[in-house]
mmCIF file of N, CA and C in Angstrom:
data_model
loop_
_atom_site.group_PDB
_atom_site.id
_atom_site.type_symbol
_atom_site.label_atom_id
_atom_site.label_comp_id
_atom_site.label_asym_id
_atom_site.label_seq_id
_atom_site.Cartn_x
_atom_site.Cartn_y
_atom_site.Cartn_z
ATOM 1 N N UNK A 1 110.573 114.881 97.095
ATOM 2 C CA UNK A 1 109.534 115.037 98.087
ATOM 3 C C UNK A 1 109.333 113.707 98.814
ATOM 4 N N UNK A 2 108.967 113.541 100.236
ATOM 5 C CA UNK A 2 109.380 112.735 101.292
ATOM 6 C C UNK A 2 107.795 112.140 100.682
ATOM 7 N N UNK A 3 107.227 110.386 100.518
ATOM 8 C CA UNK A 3 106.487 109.769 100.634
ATOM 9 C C UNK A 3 105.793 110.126 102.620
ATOM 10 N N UNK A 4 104.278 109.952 102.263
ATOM 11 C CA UNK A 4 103.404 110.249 103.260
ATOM 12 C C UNK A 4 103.627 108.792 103.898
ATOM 13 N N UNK A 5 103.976 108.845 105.598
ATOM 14 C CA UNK A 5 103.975 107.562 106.189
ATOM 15 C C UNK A 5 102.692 107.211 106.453
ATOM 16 N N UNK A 6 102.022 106.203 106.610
ATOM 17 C CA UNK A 6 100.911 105.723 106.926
ATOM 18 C C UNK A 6 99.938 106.193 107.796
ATOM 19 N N UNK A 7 100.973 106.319 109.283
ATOM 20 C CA UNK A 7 100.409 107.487 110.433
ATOM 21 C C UNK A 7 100.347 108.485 110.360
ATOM 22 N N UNK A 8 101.009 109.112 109.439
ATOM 23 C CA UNK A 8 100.821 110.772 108.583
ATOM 24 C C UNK A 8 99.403 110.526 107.724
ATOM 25 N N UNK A 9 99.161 109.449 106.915
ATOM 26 C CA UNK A 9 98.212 108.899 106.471
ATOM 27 C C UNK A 9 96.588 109.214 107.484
ATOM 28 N N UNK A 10 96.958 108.241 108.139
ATOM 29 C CA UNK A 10 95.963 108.007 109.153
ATOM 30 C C UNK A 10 95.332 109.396 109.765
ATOM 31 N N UNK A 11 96.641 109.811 110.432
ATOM 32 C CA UNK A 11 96.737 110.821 110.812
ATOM 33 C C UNK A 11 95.755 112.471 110.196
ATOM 34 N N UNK A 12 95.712 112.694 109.001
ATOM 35 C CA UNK A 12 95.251 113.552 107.923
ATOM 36 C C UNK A 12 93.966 113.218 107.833
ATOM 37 N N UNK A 13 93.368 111.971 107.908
ATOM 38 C CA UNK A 13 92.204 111.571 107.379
ATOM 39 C C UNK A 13 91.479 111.692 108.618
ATOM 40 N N UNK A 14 91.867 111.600 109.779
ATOM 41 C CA UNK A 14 91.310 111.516 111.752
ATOM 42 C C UNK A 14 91.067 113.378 111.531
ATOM 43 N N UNK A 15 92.072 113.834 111.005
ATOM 44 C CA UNK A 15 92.054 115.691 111.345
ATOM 45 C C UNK A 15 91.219 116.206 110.580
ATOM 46 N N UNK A 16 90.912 115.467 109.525
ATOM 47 C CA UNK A 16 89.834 116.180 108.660
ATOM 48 C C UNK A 16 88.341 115.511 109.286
ATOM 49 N N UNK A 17 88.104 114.350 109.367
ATOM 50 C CA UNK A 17 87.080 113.992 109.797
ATOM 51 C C UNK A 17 86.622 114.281 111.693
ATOM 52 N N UNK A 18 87.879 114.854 112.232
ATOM 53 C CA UNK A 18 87.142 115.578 113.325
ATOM 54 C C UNK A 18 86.814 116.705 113.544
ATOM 55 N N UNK A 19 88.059 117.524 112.683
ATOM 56 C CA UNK A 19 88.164 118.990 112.950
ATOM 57 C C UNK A 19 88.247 119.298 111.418
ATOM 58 N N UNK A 20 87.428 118.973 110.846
ATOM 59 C CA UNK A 20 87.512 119.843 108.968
ATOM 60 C C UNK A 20 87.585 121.231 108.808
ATOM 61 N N UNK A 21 88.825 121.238 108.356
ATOM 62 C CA UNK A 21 88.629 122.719 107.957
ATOM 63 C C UNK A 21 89.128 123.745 109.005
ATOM 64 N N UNK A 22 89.328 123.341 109.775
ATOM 65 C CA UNK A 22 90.020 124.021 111.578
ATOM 66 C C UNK A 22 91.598 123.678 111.557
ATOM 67 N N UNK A 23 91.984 124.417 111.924
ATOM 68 C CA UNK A 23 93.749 124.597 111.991
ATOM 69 C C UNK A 23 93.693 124.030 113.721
ATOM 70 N N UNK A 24 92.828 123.442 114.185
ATOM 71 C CA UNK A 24 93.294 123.276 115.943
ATOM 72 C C UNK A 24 92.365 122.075 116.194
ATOM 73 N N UNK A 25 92.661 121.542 117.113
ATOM 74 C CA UNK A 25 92.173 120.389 117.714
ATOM 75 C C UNK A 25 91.317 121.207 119.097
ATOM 76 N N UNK A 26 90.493 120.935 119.452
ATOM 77 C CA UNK A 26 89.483 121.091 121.216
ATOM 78 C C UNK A 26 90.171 120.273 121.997
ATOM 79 N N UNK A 27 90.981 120.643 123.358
ATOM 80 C CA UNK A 27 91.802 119.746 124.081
ATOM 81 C C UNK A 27 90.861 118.023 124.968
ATOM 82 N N UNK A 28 89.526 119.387 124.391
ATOM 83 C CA UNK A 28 88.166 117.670 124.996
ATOM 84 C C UNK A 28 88.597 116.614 123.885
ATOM 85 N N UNK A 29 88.930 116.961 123.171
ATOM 86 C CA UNK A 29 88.658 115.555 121.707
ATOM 87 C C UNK A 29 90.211 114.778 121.867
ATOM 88 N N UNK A 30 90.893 115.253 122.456
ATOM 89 C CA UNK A 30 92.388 114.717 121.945
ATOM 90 C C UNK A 30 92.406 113.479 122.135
ATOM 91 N N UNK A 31 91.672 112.863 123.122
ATOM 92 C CA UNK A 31 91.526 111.109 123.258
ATOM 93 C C UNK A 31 91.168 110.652 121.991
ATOM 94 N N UNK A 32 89.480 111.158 121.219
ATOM 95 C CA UNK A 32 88.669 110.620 120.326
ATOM 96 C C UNK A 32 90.433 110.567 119.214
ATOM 97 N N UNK A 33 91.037 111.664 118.795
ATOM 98 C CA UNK A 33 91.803 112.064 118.046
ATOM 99 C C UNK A 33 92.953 110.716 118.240
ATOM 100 N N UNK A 34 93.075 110.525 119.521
ATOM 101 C CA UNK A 34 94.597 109.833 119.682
ATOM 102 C C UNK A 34 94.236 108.011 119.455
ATOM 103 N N UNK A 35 92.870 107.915 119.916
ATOM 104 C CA UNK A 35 92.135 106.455 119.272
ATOM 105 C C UNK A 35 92.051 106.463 117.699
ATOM 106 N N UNK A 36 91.582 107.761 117.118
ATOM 107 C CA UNK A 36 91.369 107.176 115.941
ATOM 108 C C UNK A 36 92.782 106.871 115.168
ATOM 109 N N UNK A 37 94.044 107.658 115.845
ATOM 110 C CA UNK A 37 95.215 107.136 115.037
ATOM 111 C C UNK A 37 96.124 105.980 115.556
ATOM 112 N N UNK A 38 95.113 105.353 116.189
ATOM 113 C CA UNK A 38 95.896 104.339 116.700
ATOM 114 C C UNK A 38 96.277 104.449 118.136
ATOM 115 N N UNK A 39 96.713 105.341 118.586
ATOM 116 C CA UNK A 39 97.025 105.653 119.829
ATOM 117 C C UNK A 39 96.127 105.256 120.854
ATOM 118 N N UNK A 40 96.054 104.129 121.809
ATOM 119 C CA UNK A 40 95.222 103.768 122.658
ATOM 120 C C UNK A 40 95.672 104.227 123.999
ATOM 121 N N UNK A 41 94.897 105.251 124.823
ATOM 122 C CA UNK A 41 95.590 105.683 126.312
ATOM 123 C C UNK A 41 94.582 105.415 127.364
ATOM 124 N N UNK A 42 94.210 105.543 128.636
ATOM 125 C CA UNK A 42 93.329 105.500 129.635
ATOM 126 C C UNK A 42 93.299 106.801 129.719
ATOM 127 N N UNK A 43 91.947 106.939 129.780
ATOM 128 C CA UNK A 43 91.248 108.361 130.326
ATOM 129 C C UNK A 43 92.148 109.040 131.477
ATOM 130 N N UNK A 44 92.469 108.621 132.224
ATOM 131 C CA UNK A 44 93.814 109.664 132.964
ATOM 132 C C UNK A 44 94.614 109.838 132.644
ATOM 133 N N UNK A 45 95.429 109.011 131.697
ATOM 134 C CA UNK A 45 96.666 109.297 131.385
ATOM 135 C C UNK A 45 96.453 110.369 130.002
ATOM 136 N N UNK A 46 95.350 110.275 129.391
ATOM 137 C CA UNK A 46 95.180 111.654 128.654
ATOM 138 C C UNK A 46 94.669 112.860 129.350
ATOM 139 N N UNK A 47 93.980 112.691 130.400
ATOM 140 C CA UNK A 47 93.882 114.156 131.147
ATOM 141 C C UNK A 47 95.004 114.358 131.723
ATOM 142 N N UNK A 48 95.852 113.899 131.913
ATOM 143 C CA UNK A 48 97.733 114.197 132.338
ATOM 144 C C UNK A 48 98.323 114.599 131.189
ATOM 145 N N UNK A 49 97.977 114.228 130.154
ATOM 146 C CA UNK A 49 98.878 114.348 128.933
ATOM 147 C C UNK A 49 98.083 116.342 128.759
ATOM 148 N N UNK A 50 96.450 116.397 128.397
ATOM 149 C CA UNK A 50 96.377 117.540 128.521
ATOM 150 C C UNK A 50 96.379 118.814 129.227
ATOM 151 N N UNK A 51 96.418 117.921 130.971
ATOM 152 C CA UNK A 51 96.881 119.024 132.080
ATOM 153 C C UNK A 51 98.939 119.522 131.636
ATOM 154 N N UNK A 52 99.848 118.679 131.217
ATOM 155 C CA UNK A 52 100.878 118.892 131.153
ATOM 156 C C UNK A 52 101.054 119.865 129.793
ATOM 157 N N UNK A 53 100.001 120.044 128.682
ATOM 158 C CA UNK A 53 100.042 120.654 127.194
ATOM 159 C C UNK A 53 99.504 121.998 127.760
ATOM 160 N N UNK A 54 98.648 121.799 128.513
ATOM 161 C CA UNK A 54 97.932 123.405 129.225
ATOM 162 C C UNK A 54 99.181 124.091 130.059
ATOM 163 N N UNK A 55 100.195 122.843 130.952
ATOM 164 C CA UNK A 55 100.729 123.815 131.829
ATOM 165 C C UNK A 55 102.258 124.302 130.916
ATOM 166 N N UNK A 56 102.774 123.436 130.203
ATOM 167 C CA UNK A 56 103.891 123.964 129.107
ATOM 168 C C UNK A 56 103.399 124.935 128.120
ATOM 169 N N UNK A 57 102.197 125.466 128.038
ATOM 170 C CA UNK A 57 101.922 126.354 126.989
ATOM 171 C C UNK A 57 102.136 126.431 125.881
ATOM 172 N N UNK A 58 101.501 124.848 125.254
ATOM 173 C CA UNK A 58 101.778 124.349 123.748
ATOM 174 C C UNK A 58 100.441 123.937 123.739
ATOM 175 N N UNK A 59 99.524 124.893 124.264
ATOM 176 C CA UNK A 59 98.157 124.869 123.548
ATOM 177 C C UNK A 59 97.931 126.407 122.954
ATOM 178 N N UNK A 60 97.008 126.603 122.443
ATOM 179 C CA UNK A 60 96.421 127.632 122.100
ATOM 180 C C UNK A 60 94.833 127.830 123.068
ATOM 181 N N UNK A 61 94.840 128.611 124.453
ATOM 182 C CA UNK A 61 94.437 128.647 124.974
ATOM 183 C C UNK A 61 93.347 126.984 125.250
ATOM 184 N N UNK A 62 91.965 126.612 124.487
ATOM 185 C CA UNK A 62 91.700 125.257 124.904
ATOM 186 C C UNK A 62 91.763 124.317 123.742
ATOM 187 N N UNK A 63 92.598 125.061 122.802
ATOM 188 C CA UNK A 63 92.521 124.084 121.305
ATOM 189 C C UNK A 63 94.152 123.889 121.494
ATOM 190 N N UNK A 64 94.405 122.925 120.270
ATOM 191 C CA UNK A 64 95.916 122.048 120.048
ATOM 192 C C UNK A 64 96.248 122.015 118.155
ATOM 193 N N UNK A 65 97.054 122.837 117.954
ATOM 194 C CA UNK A 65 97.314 123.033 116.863
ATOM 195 C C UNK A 65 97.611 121.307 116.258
ATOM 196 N N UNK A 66 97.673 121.384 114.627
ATOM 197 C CA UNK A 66 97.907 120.302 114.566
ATOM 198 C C UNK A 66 99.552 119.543 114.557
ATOM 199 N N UNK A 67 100.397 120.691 114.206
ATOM 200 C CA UNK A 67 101.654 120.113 114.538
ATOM 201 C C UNK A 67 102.214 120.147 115.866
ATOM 202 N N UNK A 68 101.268 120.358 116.699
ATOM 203 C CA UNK A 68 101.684 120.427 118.301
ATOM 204 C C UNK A 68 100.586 118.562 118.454
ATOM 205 N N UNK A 69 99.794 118.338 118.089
ATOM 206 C CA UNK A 69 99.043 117.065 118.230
ATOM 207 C C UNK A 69 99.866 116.111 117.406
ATOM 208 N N UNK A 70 100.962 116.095 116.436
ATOM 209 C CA UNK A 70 101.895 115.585 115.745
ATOM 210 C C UNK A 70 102.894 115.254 116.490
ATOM 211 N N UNK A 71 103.370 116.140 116.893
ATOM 212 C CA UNK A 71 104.694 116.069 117.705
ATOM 213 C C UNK A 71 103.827 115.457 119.183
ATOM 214 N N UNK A 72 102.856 115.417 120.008
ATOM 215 C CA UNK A 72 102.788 114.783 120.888
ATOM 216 C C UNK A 72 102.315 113.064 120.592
ATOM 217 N N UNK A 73 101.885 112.935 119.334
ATOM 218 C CA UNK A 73 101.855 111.296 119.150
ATOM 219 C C UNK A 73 103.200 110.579 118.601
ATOM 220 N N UNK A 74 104.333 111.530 117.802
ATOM 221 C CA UNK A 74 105.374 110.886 118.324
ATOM 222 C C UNK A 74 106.211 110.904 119.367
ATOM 223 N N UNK A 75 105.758 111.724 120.290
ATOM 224 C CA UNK A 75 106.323 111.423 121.895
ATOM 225 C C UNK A 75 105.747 110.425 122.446
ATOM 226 N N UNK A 76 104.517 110.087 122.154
ATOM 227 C CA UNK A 76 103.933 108.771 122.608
ATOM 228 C C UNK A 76 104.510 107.253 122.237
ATOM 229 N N UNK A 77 104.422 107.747 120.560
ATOM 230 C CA UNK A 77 104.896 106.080 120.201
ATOM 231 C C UNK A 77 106.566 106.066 120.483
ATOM 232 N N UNK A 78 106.938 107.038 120.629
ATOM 233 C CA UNK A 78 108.657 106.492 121.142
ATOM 234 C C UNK A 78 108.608 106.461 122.347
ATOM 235 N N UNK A 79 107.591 106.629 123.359
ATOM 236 C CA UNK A 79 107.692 105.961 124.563
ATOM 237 C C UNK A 79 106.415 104.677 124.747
ATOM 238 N N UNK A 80 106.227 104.142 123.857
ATOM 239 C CA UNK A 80 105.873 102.687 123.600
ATOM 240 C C UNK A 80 106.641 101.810 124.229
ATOM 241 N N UNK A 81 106.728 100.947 124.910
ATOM 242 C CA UNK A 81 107.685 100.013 125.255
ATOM 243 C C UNK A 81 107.164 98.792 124.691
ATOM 244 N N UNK A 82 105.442 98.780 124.640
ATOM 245 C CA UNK A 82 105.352 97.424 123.802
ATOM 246 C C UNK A 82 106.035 97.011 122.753
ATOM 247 N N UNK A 83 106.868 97.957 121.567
ATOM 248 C CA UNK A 83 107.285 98.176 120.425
ATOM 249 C C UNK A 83 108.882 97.072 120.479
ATOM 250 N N UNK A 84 109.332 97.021 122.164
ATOM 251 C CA UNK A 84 110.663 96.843 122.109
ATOM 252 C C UNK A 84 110.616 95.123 122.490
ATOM 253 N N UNK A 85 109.184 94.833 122.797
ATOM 254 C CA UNK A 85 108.862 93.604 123.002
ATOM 255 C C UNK A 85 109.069 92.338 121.856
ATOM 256 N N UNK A 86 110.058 91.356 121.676
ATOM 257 C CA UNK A 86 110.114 89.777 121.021
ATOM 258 C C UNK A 86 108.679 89.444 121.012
ATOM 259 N N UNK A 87 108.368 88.964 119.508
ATOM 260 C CA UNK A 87 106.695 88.849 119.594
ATOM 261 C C UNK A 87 107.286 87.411 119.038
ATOM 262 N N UNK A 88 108.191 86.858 118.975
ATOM 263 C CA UNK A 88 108.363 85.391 118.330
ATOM 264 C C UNK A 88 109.446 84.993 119.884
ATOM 265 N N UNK A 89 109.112 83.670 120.169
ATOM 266 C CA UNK A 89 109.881 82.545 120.635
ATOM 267 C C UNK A 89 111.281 82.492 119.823
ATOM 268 N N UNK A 90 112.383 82.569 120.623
ATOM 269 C CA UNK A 90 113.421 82.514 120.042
ATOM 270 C C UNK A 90 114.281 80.959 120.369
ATOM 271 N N UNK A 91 114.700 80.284 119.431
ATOM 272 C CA UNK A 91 115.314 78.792 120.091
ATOM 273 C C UNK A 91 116.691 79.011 119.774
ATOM 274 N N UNK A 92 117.600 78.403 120.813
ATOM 275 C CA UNK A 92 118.621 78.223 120.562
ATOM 276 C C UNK A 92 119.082 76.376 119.686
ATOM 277 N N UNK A 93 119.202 77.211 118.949
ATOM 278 C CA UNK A 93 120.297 75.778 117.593
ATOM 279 C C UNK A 93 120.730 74.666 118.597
ATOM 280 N N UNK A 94 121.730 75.413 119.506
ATOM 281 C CA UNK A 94 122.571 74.566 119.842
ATOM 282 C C UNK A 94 121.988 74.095 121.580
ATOM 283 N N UNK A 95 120.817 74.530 121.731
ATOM 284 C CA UNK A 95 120.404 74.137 123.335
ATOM 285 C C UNK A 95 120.377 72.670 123.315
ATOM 286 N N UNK A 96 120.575 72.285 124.426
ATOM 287 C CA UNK A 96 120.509 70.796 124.848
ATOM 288 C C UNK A 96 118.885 70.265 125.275
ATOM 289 N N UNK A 97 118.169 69.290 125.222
ATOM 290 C CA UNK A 97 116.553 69.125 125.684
ATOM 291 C C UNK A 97 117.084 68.497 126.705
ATOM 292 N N UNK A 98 116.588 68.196 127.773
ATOM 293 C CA UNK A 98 116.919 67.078 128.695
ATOM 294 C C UNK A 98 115.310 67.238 129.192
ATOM 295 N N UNK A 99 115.121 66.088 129.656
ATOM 296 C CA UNK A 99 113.574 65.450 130.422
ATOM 297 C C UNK A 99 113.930 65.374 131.126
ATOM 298 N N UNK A 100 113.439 66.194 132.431
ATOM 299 C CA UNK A 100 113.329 65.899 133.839
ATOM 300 C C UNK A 100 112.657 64.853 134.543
ATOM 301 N N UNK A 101 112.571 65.255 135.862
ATOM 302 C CA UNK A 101 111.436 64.305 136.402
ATOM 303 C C UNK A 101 110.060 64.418 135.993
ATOM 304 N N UNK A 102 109.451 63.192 136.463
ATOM 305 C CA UNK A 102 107.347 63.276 136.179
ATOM 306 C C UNK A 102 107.593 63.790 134.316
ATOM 307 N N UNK A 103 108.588 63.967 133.207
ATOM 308 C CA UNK A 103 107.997 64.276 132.350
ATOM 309 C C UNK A 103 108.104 65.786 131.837
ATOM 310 N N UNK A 104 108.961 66.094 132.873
ATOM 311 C CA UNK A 104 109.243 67.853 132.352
ATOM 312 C C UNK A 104 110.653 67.935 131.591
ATOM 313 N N UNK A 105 109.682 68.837 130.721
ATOM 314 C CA UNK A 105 111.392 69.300 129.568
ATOM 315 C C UNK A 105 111.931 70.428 129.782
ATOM 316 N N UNK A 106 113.478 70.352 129.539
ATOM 317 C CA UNK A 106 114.281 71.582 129.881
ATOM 318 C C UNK A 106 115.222 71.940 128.899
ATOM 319 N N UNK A 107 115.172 73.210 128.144
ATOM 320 C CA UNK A 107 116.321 73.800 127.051
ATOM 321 C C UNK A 107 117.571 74.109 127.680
ATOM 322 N N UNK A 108 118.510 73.436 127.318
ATOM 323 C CA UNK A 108 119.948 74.547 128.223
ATOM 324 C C UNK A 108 120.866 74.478 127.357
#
């Protein structure tokens, strides 16, 4: 049996404490839902996200099942691009320093 990932984690504990006991999400809450798992969006870009779930017909009339709210937060985080971002300074070993003019330094 597959260990629970963290955001599956997270995830379980956001669905019970919004919607306990309900097999569906309210397409009004899906922001509150997508903050509490981390997912940070702007208020339009989640009324786009739920005008596009209304017009593909992967709602249940104004609710969102929960493996349809699953599968749309990993469509989100794999279109993360912050994720693909160098969060460390990388130096090259072998760069050369040279001091410019007035005092400026240059790696090459």
């Amino acid at each position: 049996m597959h260990s629970k990932t963290e955001f599956q984690e997270k995830l379980d504990i956001a669905w019970e404490e919004t919607v306990s006991g309900q097999g569906s999400l309210p397409l009004t809450d899906v922001k509150q839902m997508l903050d509490e798992v981390g997912i940070k969006l702007p208020n339009h870009r989640v009324r786009d996200i739920v005008q596009d779930i209304k017009n593909e017909g992967e709602s249940e009339g104004e609710y969102l099942v929960k493996s349809g709210f699953e599968k749309l937060c990993l469509t989100l985080t794999e279109e993360d691009v912050a994720k693909t971002f160098k969060t460390s300074k990388q130096h090259d070993k072998n760069a050369e320093k040279i001091e410019g003019e007035m005092g400026a330094k240059h790696t090459v």
